Amino acid sequence: MIQGIGFTSSRLTGIALAMLLISAPWAHAQEADVVSKTTQIEQEERVDEFGDAFSDAFDDAWGDDDWGDDDWDEQDDTSGAFTVSGFGELALGSRMSRDPALNTYRTLRDARVQFRGDYALKASSFSSKVDLWYDGVKSEWESQIRELAWQGSLSTLLPSRWAESADWAQAFDLKIGRQVLTWGTGDYVFLNDLFPKDYQSFFAGRDDEYLKAPSTAIKVSGYFSLANVDVVYMPEFEPDVGITGEIFSFYSPQLGHNIAPAFTVSGDNRPTDSELALRVYKSISGVELAAYGYKGYTKQPTAFDSNGQPRYSEMNAFGASAVSPFGKGIANTEYVFYDSREDRSGDNPFVANDQSRFLVGYSQELFPNVTGALQWYTEAIHDADRLDRTSQSPERLQEKYRHWVTTRVTWLALRQTLTLNAFLFYSPSDEDGYLKATAIYSPTDKWQVRGGLNLFAGNEPYTFWSQFEDASNVYVAFRYFY
């Protein structure tokens, strides 16, 4: 569900756990990366390659979320076209039971407006997307620039006297500014996708669009006969929005129960250095292959300084993935190695160990308008024996091998105006799980009603999903488009 939760070494503290939460299979605190989806445009490209026979199965299995990274869209010949759109939304969510660490049942109280403006030039475009909302849980106004970017071919930036003879520049597209980025093959499980996520929004029941947080970045895409390349440069490190005690509590190994300190990572513990991500991909005989690289920091503060305060540690990542037609559906597999640059020996209990993460998935149409999907995710800690010797609570450490199984069932009913979706995370190693169920009714293009539940369960209070048992909630939202 969340990105494999990134890159965690153990359940050293509840903070680290909570943060890990969405980075791996549903990956958050980098102990379990969860929720990664390929972009809508990339999905369409795959469908073209795989053939019309796989079109419906692929679209249903991967969904049609619009929060992925946008490849360059061809522009119309005319320029100067400006379009405005957006929506207004009211959302309400509450816990199903009392959380002793918090004095409120509220999990979601949003009054939100989104404004989107697009301006098309002759060979490029400007795009913007801004959210303004009142958060009734925090009792404060908030805003977010989700997109404010220029996009176009490299040739458009060259002087006219050079552009005519610089055919090579046509092979490069750029997107510069605030933007939402994503790549990888997992469904709610992120391995090689190390762009920022917002797990508070995901657990509270906001639209899936808000699971992906925006980044300020320069994205360069090159298209060649040998392979296509994406390079993303982020001038300043941007972490995940994790579970920090403001809305959901998390488990503290020191105290033996959930806490809600509403902490933030600041000062020297929050790096300001840049991040760099790379993807090289190519389709061969209908199989889409990709290799990934990343240089930066853990997206969750899973390390600790000498005073016991959480911090982000240096990390590299190297991975690969493949997506292919298989039988009547689509199969995918993905691998990543997280290189802990600050503790390659694996014996520092205050820094996450090296990890390997594996994902295998399959999806297909089961019946008309009903799609099913299955994933198996494994997270392996390197040098786990050294970590065990340095821990004061070895029984609460993450297992050397941690497994997640996810299943998704999607049903399109009432002439596809009603979408029912159930997504289940279950960990056979931790014996805990998380069910996310949603229903979306949209009979017209003008309005939409969305509702659902987030249900957590487990045997031990310190396991990843089980620690959020008191966070189980239901929600409903009404959205009007303009």
Coordinates of C-alpha atoms in Angstrom, one line a residue:
M1 CA 0.0 0.0 0.0
I2 CA 2.7 2.3 0.6
Q3 CA 6.1 2.3 -0.7
G4 CA 7.6 -0.5 1.1
I5 CA 8.1 1.9 3.8
G6 CA 11.1 2.6 2.7
F7 CA 14.2 1.5 4.1
T8 CA 13.9 0.5 7.7
S9 CA 16.2 -1.4 9.8
S10 CA 13.9 -2.5 12.6
R11 CA 11.2 -1.4 14.9
L12 CA 13.7 0.6 16.8
T13 CA 11.0 3.1 17.8
G14 CA 7.4 3.7 17.1
I15 CA 8.3 6.8 15.1
A16 CA 10.5 4.8 12.8
L17 CA 7.8 2.2 12.4
A18 CA 5.1 4.6 11.7
M19 CA 7.2 6.3 9.2
L20 CA 8.2 3.1 7.5
L21 CA 4.6 2.4 7.2
I22 CA 4.1 3.6 3.7
S23 CA 7.3 3.0 2.0
A24 CA 7.5 -0.7 1.2
P25 CA 4.6 -2.9 0.5
W26 CA 2.5 -0.3 1.3
A27 CA 5.7 1.1 2.2
H28 CA 5.9 3.9 4.5
A29 CA 8.4 4.0 7.2
Q30 CA 10.5 2.2 4.8
E31 CA 9.8 -1.0 6.3
A32 CA 7.2 -1.8 3.9
D33 CA 6.9 0.2 0.8
V34 CA 3.4 0.3 -0.3
V35 CA 1.4 1.8 -3.1
S36 CA 3.1 2.4 -6.3
K37 CA 1.2 2.8 -9.6
T38 CA 2.4 3.4 -13.1
T39 CA 1.2 6.6 -14.7
Q40 CA -1.9 6.8 -16.8
I41 CA 0.1 7.7 -19.9
E42 CA 2.5 4.9 -19.4
Q43 CA -0.4 2.5 -18.9
E44 CA -1.8 3.6 -22.3
E45 CA 1.5 3.0 -24.0
R46 CA 1.7 -0.5 -22.6
V47 CA -1.8 -1.3 -23.7
D48 CA -0.8 -0.3 -27.3
E49 CA 2.1 -2.6 -27.2
F50 CA 0.4 -5.5 -25.6
G51 CA -2.6 -5.3 -27.9
D52 CA -6.3 -4.6 -27.5
A53 CA -6.8 -8.0 -25.9
F54 CA -5.2 -6.8 -22.7
S55 CA -6.6 -3.3 -22.7
D56 CA -9.5 -3.8 -20.3
A57 CA -7.6 -6.0 -18.0
F58 CA -4.7 -3.6 -17.7
D59 CA -6.8 -0.5 -17.1
D60 CA -8.9 -2.2 -14.4
A61 CA -5.9 -3.8 -12.7
W62 CA -3.8 -0.7 -12.4
G63 CA -6.6 1.9 -12.1
D64 CA -6.8 5.2 -13.7
D65 CA -5.4 7.5 -11.0
D66 CA -4.1 10.7 -12.4
W67 CA -1.3 11.3 -9.8
G68 CA 1.5 9.7 -11.8
D69 CA 4.4 11.5 -13.5
D70 CA 3.3 13.0 -16.8
D71 CA 5.1 12.3 -20.0
W72 CA 5.2 14.9 -22.7
D73 CA 1.9 15.3 -24.4
E74 CA 1.9 16.6 -28.0
Q75 CA 0.6 20.2 -28.2
D76 CA -1.9 21.6 -30.7
D77 CA -0.6 23.7 -33.5
T78 CA -2.4 26.7 -32.0
S79 CA -1.0 28.6 -29.1
G80 CA -2.4 30.9 -26.4
A81 CA -5.2 28.6 -25.3
F82 CA -5.9 28.9 -21.6
T83 CA -8.1 26.5 -19.7
V84 CA -9.4 26.6 -16.2
S85 CA -10.9 23.7 -14.2
G86 CA -11.1 22.3 -10.7
F87 CA -13.4 21.1 -8.0
G88 CA -14.8 21.9 -4.6
E89 CA -15.1 19.1 -2.0
L90 CA -16.4 18.5 1.5
A91 CA -15.1 15.4 3.4
L92 CA -15.9 13.9 6.8
G93 CA -14.2 11.0 8.6
S94 CA -14.2 9.5 12.1
R95 CA -12.6 6.7 14.0
M96 CA -14.5 3.5 14.6
S97 CA -13.2 3.3 18.2
R98 CA -11.5 5.6 20.7
D99 CA -7.7 6.1 20.5
P100 CA -6.3 6.5 24.1
A101 CA -3.4 8.5 22.8
L102 CA -5.7 11.2 21.2
N103 CA -8.7 13.0 22.6
T104 CA -10.7 13.2 19.4
Y105 CA -12.6 10.8 17.1
R106 CA -11.9 13.1 14.1
T107 CA -9.7 11.8 11.3
L108 CA -11.0 13.9 8.4
R109 CA -12.7 17.3 8.2
D110 CA -11.9 19.0 4.9
A111 CA -13.5 21.9 3.0
R112 CA -11.3 21.9 -0.1
V113 CA -11.1 23.8 -3.4
Q114 CA -8.7 22.9 -6.2
F115 CA -7.9 25.3 -9.0
R116 CA -6.2 24.1 -12.2
G117 CA -5.0 26.3 -15.0
D118 CA -3.2 25.2 -18.3
Y119 CA -1.8 27.5 -20.9
A120 CA -0.7 26.0 -24.2
L121 CA 2.0 27.6 -26.3
K122 CA 3.0 26.6 -29.8
A123 CA 5.4 23.9 -28.8
S124 CA 5.2 23.8 -25.0
S125 CA 2.8 24.5 -22.1
F126 CA 2.5 25.8 -18.6
S127 CA 0.4 23.9 -16.1
S128 CA -0.7 24.7 -12.5
K129 CA -2.7 23.0 -9.8
V130 CA -3.3 24.6 -6.4
D131 CA -5.3 23.3 -3.5
L132 CA -6.7 25.5 -0.7
W133 CA -8.6 23.9 2.2
Y134 CA -9.7 24.2 5.8
D135 CA -8.5 21.2 7.9
G136 CA -11.1 20.8 10.7
V137 CA -9.0 18.2 12.5
K138 CA -6.1 20.6 12.9
S139 CA -8.4 23.7 12.9
E140 CA -6.3 25.6 10.4
W141 CA -6.2 26.7 6.8
E142 CA -3.7 25.0 4.5
S143 CA -2.6 25.3 0.9
Q144 CA -0.5 23.3 -1.5
I145 CA 0.9 23.9 -4.9
R146 CA 0.6 20.5 -6.5
E147 CA 1.8 21.6 -9.9
L148 CA 3.4 24.7 -11.3
A149 CA 5.6 23.7 -14.2
W150 CA 6.7 24.4 -17.8
Q151 CA 6.8 21.4 -20.1
G152 CA 8.2 21.1 -23.6
S153 CA 11.0 19.9 -26.0
L154 CA 14.6 20.9 -25.3
S155 CA 14.6 22.4 -28.8
T156 CA 12.2 25.1 -27.7
L157 CA 14.8 26.4 -25.3
L158 CA 17.5 26.8 -28.0
P159 CA 18.0 30.0 -30.0
S160 CA 16.1 29.8 -33.3
R161 CA 19.3 29.8 -35.3
W162 CA 20.4 26.6 -33.5
A163 CA 17.1 24.9 -33.1
E164 CA 16.7 24.3 -36.9
S165 CA 19.9 22.3 -37.1
A166 CA 19.8 20.7 -33.7
D167 CA 17.7 17.6 -34.5
W168 CA 19.2 15.8 -31.4
A169 CA 17.3 18.3 -29.2
Q170 CA 14.0 16.9 -30.5
A171 CA 14.8 13.7 -28.6
F172 CA 14.6 15.4 -25.2
D173 CA 11.6 16.7 -23.3
L174 CA 11.8 18.7 -20.1
K175 CA 9.4 19.4 -17.2
I176 CA 10.6 22.1 -14.8
G177 CA 8.9 23.2 -11.6
R178 CA 6.5 21.8 -9.0
Q179 CA 5.2 18.5 -10.1
V180 CA 4.0 15.0 -9.0
L181 CA 6.3 12.2 -9.9
T182 CA 6.0 8.4 -9.8
W183 CA 7.3 5.2 -11.4
G184 CA 7.5 1.5 -10.7
T185 CA 5.1 -1.4 -11.1
G186 CA 3.5 -2.0 -7.7
D187 CA -0.1 -1.4 -6.7
Y188 CA 0.0 0.6 -3.5
V189 CA 3.5 -0.8 -3.0
F190 CA 6.5 1.4 -3.8
L191 CA 9.9 0.0 -4.2
N192 CA 11.9 2.1 -6.7
D193 CA 9.5 5.0 -6.4
L194 CA 11.3 7.2 -3.9
F195 CA 9.4 10.4 -4.6
P196 CA 7.5 11.8 -1.6
K197 CA 4.2 10.3 -0.4
D198 CA 1.5 11.6 2.0
Y199 CA 0.5 8.8 4.2
Q200 CA -1.7 10.9 6.5
S201 CA -3.9 11.7 3.6
F202 CA -4.0 8.1 2.5
F203 CA -5.1 6.7 5.9
A204 CA -7.6 9.5 6.5
G205 CA -9.5 8.7 3.3
R206 CA -8.6 11.5 1.0
D207 CA -8.6 10.7 -2.7
D208 CA -5.7 8.5 -3.9
E209 CA -4.4 11.5 -5.8
Y210 CA -3.1 12.9 -2.5
L211 CA -1.1 9.8 -1.7
K212 CA 1.5 11.3 -4.0
A213 CA 3.0 14.5 -2.7
P214 CA 4.5 17.1 -5.1
S215 CA 8.2 17.8 -5.7
T216 CA 10.2 20.7 -7.0
A217 CA 12.2 19.1 -9.8
I218 CA 13.7 19.2 -13.2
K219 CA 12.7 16.1 -15.2
V220 CA 14.6 15.4 -18.4
S221 CA 13.3 12.6 -20.7
G222 CA 15.3 11.2 -23.6
Y223 CA 13.8 9.0 -26.3
F224 CA 16.2 6.8 -28.3
S225 CA 16.2 3.6 -30.3
L226 CA 18.3 1.8 -27.8
A227 CA 16.3 2.8 -24.7
N228 CA 14.3 5.7 -23.1
V229 CA 15.8 7.6 -20.2
D230 CA 14.2 9.7 -17.4
V231 CA 16.5 11.8 -15.1
V232 CA 14.9 13.7 -12.2
Y233 CA 16.9 16.3 -10.3
M234 CA 15.4 17.6 -7.1
P235 CA 17.5 20.5 -5.8
E236 CA 16.4 20.0 -2.2
F237 CA 15.4 16.9 -0.3
E238 CA 11.7 16.4 0.2
P239 CA 10.6 13.6 2.6
D240 CA 7.3 11.7 3.0
V241 CA 4.5 13.1 5.0
G242 CA 4.4 10.4 7.6
I243 CA 2.6 9.4 10.7
T244 CA 3.7 12.1 13.2
G245 CA 1.1 12.0 15.9
E246 CA -1.1 14.8 14.7
I247 CA -4.0 12.7 13.5
F248 CA -2.8 9.1 14.0
S249 CA -0.8 7.7 16.9
F250 CA 2.1 5.2 16.6
Y251 CA 3.7 2.6 18.8
S252 CA 6.6 3.5 21.1
P253 CA 8.9 0.6 22.0
Q254 CA 10.3 2.6 25.0
L255 CA 6.8 3.0 26.5
G256 CA 5.2 -0.1 25.3
H257 CA 2.1 1.6 23.9
N258 CA 0.9 4.1 21.2
I259 CA 1.9 7.8 21.6
A260 CA 0.9 11.0 19.7
P261 CA 3.6 13.6 20.3
A262 CA 3.0 15.5 17.0
F263 CA 6.7 15.8 16.4
T264 CA 8.6 17.3 13.5
V265 CA 12.1 16.7 12.2
S266 CA 14.1 20.0 12.0
G267 CA 17.5 21.4 12.1
D268 CA 20.5 19.4 11.1
N269 CA 18.3 16.2 11.2
R270 CA 16.5 17.4 8.1
P271 CA 18.9 17.5 5.1
T272 CA 18.8 20.2 2.5
D273 CA 21.0 18.5 -0.1
S274 CA 19.7 17.5 -3.5
E275 CA 18.3 14.2 -4.7
L276 CA 18.8 12.4 -8.1
A277 CA 16.7 9.7 -9.6
L278 CA 17.2 7.8 -12.8
R279 CA 15.1 5.4 -14.9
V280 CA 16.1 3.6 -18.1
Y281 CA 13.3 1.6 -19.8
K282 CA 12.5 -0.2 -23.1
S283 CA 9.9 -2.5 -24.5
I284 CA 11.2 -5.7 -26.0
S285 CA 8.7 -8.1 -27.6
G286 CA 5.8 -6.7 -25.6
V287 CA 7.7 -6.8 -22.3
E288 CA 8.5 -3.5 -20.6
L289 CA 11.9 -3.6 -18.9
A290 CA 13.2 -0.8 -16.6
A291 CA 16.3 -0.1 -14.5
Y292 CA 16.3 2.5 -11.7
G293 CA 18.8 4.4 -9.6
Y294 CA 18.5 6.9 -6.7
K295 CA 20.9 9.0 -4.6
G296 CA 19.5 10.8 -1.6
Y297 CA 18.1 10.0 1.8
T298 CA 15.5 7.8 3.5
K299 CA 12.1 9.3 2.9
Q300 CA 11.1 8.6 6.5
P301 CA 13.2 9.6 9.6
T302 CA 14.2 6.0 10.5
A303 CA 17.6 6.9 11.9
F304 CA 18.4 8.7 15.2
D305 CA 21.1 11.1 16.4
S306 CA 23.1 11.0 19.6
N307 CA 20.2 12.6 21.5
G308 CA 17.7 10.0 20.3
Q309 CA 16.0 12.4 17.9
P310 CA 14.7 11.1 14.6
R311 CA 16.6 12.0 11.4
Y312 CA 17.0 11.1 7.8
S313 CA 20.0 9.0 6.8
E314 CA 21.9 8.8 3.5
M315 CA 20.8 6.1 1.1
N316 CA 21.3 4.9 -2.5
A317 CA 18.9 2.6 -4.3
F318 CA 19.4 0.3 -7.3
G319 CA 16.5 -1.7 -8.9
A320 CA 14.8 -3.2 -11.9
S321 CA 11.3 -4.1 -13.0
A322 CA 9.4 -5.9 -15.8
V323 CA 5.8 -5.8 -16.9
S324 CA 4.4 -8.3 -19.5
P325 CA 1.2 -9.9 -20.7
F326 CA 0.7 -13.3 -19.1
G327 CA -2.2 -15.6 -19.8
K328 CA -5.4 -13.5 -19.7
G329 CA -3.9 -10.6 -17.7
I330 CA -0.8 -8.6 -16.9
A331 CA 2.2 -9.8 -14.7
N332 CA 4.7 -7.6 -13.1
T333 CA 7.9 -8.0 -11.0
E334 CA 10.2 -5.5 -9.3
Y335 CA 13.4 -5.6 -7.2
V336 CA 15.3 -2.9 -5.3
F337 CA 18.4 -2.8 -3.1
Y338 CA 18.6 -0.1 -0.5
D339 CA 22.2 0.8 0.2
S340 CA 22.6 2.4 3.7
R341 CA 25.6 4.6 3.0
E342 CA 26.1 5.4 6.7
D343 CA 26.1 1.8 8.0
R344 CA 27.3 -0.7 5.4
S345 CA 28.4 -3.1 8.1
G346 CA 24.9 -3.3 9.5
D347 CA 25.8 -3.1 13.2
N348 CA 24.6 0.5 14.0
P349 CA 21.2 0.2 15.7
F350 CA 20.5 3.9 15.1
V351 CA 20.7 3.6 11.3
A352 CA 18.6 1.5 8.9
N353 CA 20.3 -1.6 7.6
D354 CA 20.8 -2.5 3.9
Q355 CA 17.6 -4.1 2.5
S356 CA 16.5 -6.0 -0.6
R357 CA 12.9 -5.8 -1.6
F358 CA 11.0 -8.0 -4.1
L359 CA 7.6 -7.8 -5.6
V360 CA 5.6 -10.1 -7.9
G361 CA 2.1 -9.3 -9.1
Y362 CA -0.6 -10.4 -11.4
S363 CA -4.0 -8.9 -12.5
Q364 CA -6.8 -9.8 -14.9
E365 CA -10.4 -9.4 -15.6
L366 CA -12.3 -12.1 -13.7
F367 CA -15.8 -11.4 -15.0
P368 CA -17.3 -8.6 -17.1
N369 CA -16.6 -5.3 -15.2
V370 CA -14.8 -7.2 -12.3
T371 CA -11.1 -7.2 -12.1
G372 CA -8.8 -9.0 -9.6
A373 CA -5.2 -8.5 -8.7
L374 CA -2.7 -10.2 -6.4
Q375 CA 0.8 -9.2 -5.2
W376 CA 3.5 -10.9 -3.1
Y377 CA 6.0 -8.5 -1.4
T378 CA 9.1 -9.6 0.5
E379 CA 11.5 -7.4 2.5
A380 CA 14.9 -8.8 3.4
I381 CA 17.2 -7.1 6.0
H382 CA 20.9 -7.5 5.4
D383 CA 23.1 -8.2 8.4
A384 CA 20.1 -8.9 10.6
D385 CA 22.2 -11.0 13.0
R386 CA 24.4 -8.0 13.8
L387 CA 21.3 -5.8 14.5
D388 CA 19.9 -8.5 16.8
R389 CA 23.0 -8.4 19.0
T390 CA 22.7 -4.6 19.5
S391 CA 19.0 -4.4 20.2
Q392 CA 17.6 -4.2 23.7
S393 CA 14.2 -5.7 22.5
P394 CA 15.1 -8.3 19.9
E395 CA 11.6 -9.9 20.1
R396 CA 10.2 -6.6 18.7
L397 CA 12.6 -6.4 15.8
Q398 CA 11.4 -6.8 12.3
E399 CA 11.9 -10.4 11.1
K400 CA 14.9 -10.9 8.7
Y401 CA 12.3 -11.7 6.0
R402 CA 9.0 -9.8 6.1
H403 CA 6.2 -10.7 3.7
W404 CA 3.1 -9.0 2.5
V405 CA 0.3 -10.3 0.4
T406 CA -2.1 -7.8 -1.2
T407 CA -5.3 -8.5 -3.1
R408 CA -7.5 -6.1 -5.0
V409 CA -11.0 -6.6 -6.4
T410 CA -12.7 -3.8 -8.4
W411 CA -16.3 -3.9 -9.7
L412 CA -17.7 -1.3 -12.1
A413 CA -21.5 -1.3 -11.7
L414 CA -24.5 0.8 -12.8
R415 CA -23.2 1.3 -16.3
Q416 CA -19.8 2.1 -14.8
T417 CA -21.1 5.1 -12.7
L418 CA -20.4 3.2 -9.5
T419 CA -16.9 1.8 -8.7
L420 CA -16.5 -0.6 -5.7
N421 CA -13.0 -1.4 -4.7
A422 CA -11.5 -3.5 -1.9
F423 CA -7.7 -3.6 -1.3
L424 CA -6.3 -5.9 1.4
F425 CA -2.8 -6.0 2.9
Y426 CA -1.9 -9.0 5.0
S427 CA 1.4 -9.9 6.5
P428 CA 1.9 -13.6 7.2
S429 CA 5.2 -12.8 9.0
D430 CA 3.7 -10.2 11.3
E431 CA 0.2 -11.6 11.4
D432 CA -1.5 -8.2 10.9
G433 CA -3.3 -6.5 8.0
Y434 CA -5.1 -3.5 6.6
L435 CA -8.3 -3.3 4.5
K436 CA -9.0 -0.2 2.4
A437 CA -12.5 -0.3 0.9
T438 CA -14.0 2.5 -1.2
A439 CA -17.1 3.2 -3.2
I440 CA -17.3 6.0 -5.8
Y441 CA -20.6 7.1 -7.4
S442 CA -20.3 9.6 -10.3
P443 CA -23.5 9.6 -12.4
T444 CA -22.5 12.8 -14.2
D445 CA -19.3 14.8 -15.0
K446 CA -20.4 17.4 -12.5
W447 CA -20.4 15.7 -9.2
Q448 CA -19.2 12.7 -7.3
V449 CA -19.8 11.0 -4.0
R450 CA -17.0 8.9 -2.4
G451 CA -17.1 6.8 0.8
G452 CA -15.1 4.0 2.4
L453 CA -13.3 2.6 5.4
N454 CA -9.7 2.0 6.6
L455 CA -9.6 -1.0 8.9
F456 CA -6.4 -2.1 10.7
A457 CA -6.0 -5.3 12.7
G458 CA -3.2 -7.5 14.3
N459 CA -2.2 -9.7 17.2
E460 CA 0.7 -7.7 18.6
P461 CA 0.6 -3.9 19.3
Y462 CA 4.1 -3.3 17.9
T463 CA 3.7 -4.8 14.4
F464 CA 3.3 -2.4 11.5
W465 CA -0.4 -2.6 10.7
S466 CA -1.5 -3.6 14.2
Q467 CA -0.2 -0.3 15.8
F468 CA -2.8 1.6 13.8
E469 CA -5.8 -0.5 15.0
D470 CA -7.2 2.5 16.9
A471 CA -6.9 4.5 13.7
S472 CA -9.6 2.4 11.9
N473 CA -12.0 4.9 10.4
V474 CA -14.9 5.5 8.0
Y475 CA -15.3 8.5 5.7
V476 CA -17.5 10.2 3.1
A477 CA -16.9 13.0 0.7
F478 CA -18.9 15.0 -1.9
R479 CA -17.0 16.6 -4.8
Y480 CA -18.4 19.1 -7.4
F481 CA -16.4 19.8 -10.6
Y482 CA -16.3 23.0 -12.5

